[in-house]
Coordinates of C-alpha atoms in Angstrom, one line a residue:
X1 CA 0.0 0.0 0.0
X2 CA 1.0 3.7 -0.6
X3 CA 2.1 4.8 3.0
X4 CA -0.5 7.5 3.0
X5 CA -2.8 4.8 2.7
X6 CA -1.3 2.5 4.9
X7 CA -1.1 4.9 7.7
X8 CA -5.1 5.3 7.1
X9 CA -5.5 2.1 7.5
X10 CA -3.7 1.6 11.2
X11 CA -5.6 4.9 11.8
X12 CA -8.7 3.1 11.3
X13 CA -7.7 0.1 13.1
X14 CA -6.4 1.6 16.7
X15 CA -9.3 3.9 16.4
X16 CA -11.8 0.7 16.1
X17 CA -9.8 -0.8 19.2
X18 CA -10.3 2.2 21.0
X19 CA -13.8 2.5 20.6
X20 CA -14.6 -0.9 21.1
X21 CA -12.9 -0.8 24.7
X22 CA -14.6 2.4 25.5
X23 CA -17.6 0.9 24.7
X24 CA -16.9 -2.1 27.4
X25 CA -15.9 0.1 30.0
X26 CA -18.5 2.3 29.5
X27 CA -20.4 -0.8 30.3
X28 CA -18.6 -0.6 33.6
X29 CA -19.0 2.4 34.4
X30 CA -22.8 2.0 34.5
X31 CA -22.6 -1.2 36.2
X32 CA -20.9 0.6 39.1
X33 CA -22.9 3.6 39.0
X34 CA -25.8 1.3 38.6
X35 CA -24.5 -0.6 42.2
X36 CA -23.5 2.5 44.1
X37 CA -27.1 3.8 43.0
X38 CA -28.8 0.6 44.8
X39 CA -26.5 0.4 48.4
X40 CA -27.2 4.3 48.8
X41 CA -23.3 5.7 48.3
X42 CA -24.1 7.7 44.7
X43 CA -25.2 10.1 47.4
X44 CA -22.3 10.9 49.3
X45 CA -20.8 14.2 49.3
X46 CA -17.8 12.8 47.1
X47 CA -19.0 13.3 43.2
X48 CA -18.0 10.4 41.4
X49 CA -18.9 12.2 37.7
X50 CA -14.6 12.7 37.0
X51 CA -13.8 8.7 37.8
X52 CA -16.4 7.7 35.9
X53 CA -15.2 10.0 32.6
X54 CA -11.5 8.5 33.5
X55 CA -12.8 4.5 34.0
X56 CA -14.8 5.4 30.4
X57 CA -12.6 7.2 28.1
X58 CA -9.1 6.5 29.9
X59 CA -8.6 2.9 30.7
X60 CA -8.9 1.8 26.8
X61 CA -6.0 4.3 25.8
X62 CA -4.0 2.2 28.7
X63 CA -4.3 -0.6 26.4
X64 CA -4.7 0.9 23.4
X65 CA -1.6 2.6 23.0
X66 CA 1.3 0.0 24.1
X67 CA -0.6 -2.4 22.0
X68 CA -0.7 0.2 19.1
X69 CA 3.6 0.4 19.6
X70 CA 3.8 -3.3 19.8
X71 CA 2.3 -3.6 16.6
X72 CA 4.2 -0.7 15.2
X73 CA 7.7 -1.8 16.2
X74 CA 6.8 -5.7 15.8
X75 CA 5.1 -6.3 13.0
X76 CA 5.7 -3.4 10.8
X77 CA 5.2 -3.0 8.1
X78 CA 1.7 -5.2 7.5
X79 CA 0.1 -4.6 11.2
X80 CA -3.3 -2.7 9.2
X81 CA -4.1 -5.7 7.1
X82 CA -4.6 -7.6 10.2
X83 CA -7.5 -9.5 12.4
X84 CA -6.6 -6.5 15.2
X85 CA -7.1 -6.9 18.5
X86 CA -5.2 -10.3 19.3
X87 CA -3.3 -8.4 22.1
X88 CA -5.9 -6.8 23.5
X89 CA -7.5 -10.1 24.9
X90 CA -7.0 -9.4 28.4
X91 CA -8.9 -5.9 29.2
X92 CA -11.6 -7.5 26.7
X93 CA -11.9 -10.4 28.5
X94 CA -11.5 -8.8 32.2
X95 CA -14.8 -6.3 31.6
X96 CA -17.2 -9.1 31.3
X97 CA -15.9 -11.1 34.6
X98 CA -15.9 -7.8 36.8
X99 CA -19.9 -6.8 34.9
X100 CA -20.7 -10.5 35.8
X101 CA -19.7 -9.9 38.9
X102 CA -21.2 -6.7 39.6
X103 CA -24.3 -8.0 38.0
X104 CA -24.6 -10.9 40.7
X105 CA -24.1 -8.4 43.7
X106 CA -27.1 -6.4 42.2
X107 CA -29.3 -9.2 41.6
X108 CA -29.2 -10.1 45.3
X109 CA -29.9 -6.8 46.5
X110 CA -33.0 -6.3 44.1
X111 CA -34.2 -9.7 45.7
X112 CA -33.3 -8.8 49.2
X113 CA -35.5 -5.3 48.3
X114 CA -38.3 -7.6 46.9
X115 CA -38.5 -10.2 48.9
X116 CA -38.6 -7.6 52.2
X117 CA -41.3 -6.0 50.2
X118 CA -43.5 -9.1 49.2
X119 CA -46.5 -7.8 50.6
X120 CA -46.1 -5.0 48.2
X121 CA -45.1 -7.1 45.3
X122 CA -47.0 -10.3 45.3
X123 CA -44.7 -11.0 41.7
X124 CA -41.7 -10.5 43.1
X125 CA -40.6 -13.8 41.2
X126 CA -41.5 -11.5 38.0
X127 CA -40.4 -8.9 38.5
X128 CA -36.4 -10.4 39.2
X129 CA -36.7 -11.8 36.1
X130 CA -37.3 -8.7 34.0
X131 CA -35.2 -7.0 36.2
X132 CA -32.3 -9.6 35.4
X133 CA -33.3 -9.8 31.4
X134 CA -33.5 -5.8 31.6
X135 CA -29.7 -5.5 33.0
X136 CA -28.7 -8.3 30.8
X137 CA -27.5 -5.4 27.8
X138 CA -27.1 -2.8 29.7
X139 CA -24.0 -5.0 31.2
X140 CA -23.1 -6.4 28.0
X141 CA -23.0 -9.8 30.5
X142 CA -23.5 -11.8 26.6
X143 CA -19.8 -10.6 25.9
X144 CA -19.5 -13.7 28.8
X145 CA -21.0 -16.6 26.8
X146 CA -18.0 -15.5 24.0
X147 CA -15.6 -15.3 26.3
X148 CA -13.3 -17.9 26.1
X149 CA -14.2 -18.5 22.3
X150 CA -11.3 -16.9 20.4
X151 CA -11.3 -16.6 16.4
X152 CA -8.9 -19.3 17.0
X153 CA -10.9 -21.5 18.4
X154 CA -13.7 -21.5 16.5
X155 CA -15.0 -22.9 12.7
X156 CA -16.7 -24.1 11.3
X157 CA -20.7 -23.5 11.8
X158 CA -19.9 -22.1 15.4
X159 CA -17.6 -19.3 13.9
X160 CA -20.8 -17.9 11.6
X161 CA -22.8 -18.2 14.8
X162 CA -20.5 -16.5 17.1
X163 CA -20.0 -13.6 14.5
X164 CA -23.9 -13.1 14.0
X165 CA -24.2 -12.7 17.8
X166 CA -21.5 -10.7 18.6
X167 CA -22.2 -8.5 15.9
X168 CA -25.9 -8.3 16.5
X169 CA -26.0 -8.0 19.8
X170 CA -22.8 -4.9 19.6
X171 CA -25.2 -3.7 17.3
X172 CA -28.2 -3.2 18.9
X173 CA -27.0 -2.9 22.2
X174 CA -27.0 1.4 22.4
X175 CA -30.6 0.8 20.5
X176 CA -32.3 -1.7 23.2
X177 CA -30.6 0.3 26.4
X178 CA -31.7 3.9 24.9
X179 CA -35.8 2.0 25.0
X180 CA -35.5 0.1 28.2
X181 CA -33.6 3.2 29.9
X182 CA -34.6 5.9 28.3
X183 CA -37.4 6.1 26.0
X184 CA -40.0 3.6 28.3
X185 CA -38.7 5.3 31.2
X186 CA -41.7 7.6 33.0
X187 CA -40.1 10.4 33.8
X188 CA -38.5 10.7 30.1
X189 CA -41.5 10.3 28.5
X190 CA -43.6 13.0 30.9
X191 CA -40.5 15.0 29.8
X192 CA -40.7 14.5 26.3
X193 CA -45.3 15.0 26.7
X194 CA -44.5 18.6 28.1
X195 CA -41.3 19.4 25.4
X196 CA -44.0 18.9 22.9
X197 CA -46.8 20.7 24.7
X198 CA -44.5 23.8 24.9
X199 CA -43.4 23.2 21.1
X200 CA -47.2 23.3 20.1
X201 CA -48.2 26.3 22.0
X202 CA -45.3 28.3 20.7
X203 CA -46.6 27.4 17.4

């Protein structure tokens, strides 16, 4: 390749790593915020807003960019034309295990909460379970089931299967979480009623 080309191409490709790990540990981030939100601490005095930009945007570039000069000084010149993200198996495969785990610790405190409440919620049962299938992409826990299947590893039919998953799952993920979270959400959509009230007045 030309190198003005070539240099397009790693562009592309450490920009694709990047967003890719932002998009985990954003994942993370809302895990945590998600926990600290249910045991009560999100409302200490200590604002938590600056950690939570760092955990986000700053912990892929502490992967992204030693893996970007291994590549570079390694296996230069052909690095662009590659399958990627080989090296960065480890912060993609630690995201998952700490959501998981995260993900457990809030499951048992929404039971504890609905089980102390039964009286109130005679469908408690029901309620966990849309609670757990609601947190489910919001987690990105399906990045687990993949986990330990590398490109490697798989062919064959589970390859194709792996790859339609993974890709419509990472897809549709912002789509799903923005309805759940946002769009069915009561407030949002009282929000939105009055937004629109106010637009048809003023014209």
């Amino acid at each position: 390749l030309p190198s003005q080309a070539a240099l397009g191409c790693r562009a592309a490709q450490v920009l694709m790593q990047y967003c890719i790990l932002a998009n985990h540990y954003w994942f993370l981030v809302e895990a945590v915020y998600l926990y600290k939100l249910l045991i009560g601490a999100v409302f200490s005095e200590k604002n938590y807003y600056r950690l939570y930009l760092y955990l986000g945007w700053g912990t892929p570039v502490v992967f992204v960019v030693p893996w970007m000069a291994a590549k570079y000084l390694k296996e230069n010149p052909g690095w662009a034309a590659g399958g990627g993200g080989a090296g960065l198996r480890v912060p993609h495969a630690v995201f998952p295990q700490i959501n998981l785990l995260i993900f457990m610790r809030i499951l048992k405190v929404i039971l504890a909460k609905l089980r102390a409440n039964q009286k109130g919620y005679a469908d408690y049962k029901l309620r966990l379970a849309k609670a757990t299938l609601t947190l489910i992409p919001l987690f990105g826990i399906h990045e687990v089931v993949f986990i330990f299947a590398t490109d490697e590893q798989t062919t064959g039919i589970l390859r194709y299967v792996k790859v339609f998953f993974t890709l419509f799952l990472n897809s549709f993920q912002g789509f799903l979480v923005a309805v759940l979270y946002c769009f069915a959400n009561k407030e949002v959509k009282s929000e939105m009623k009055k937004k629109w009230q106010l637009w048809k007045l003023d014209h």
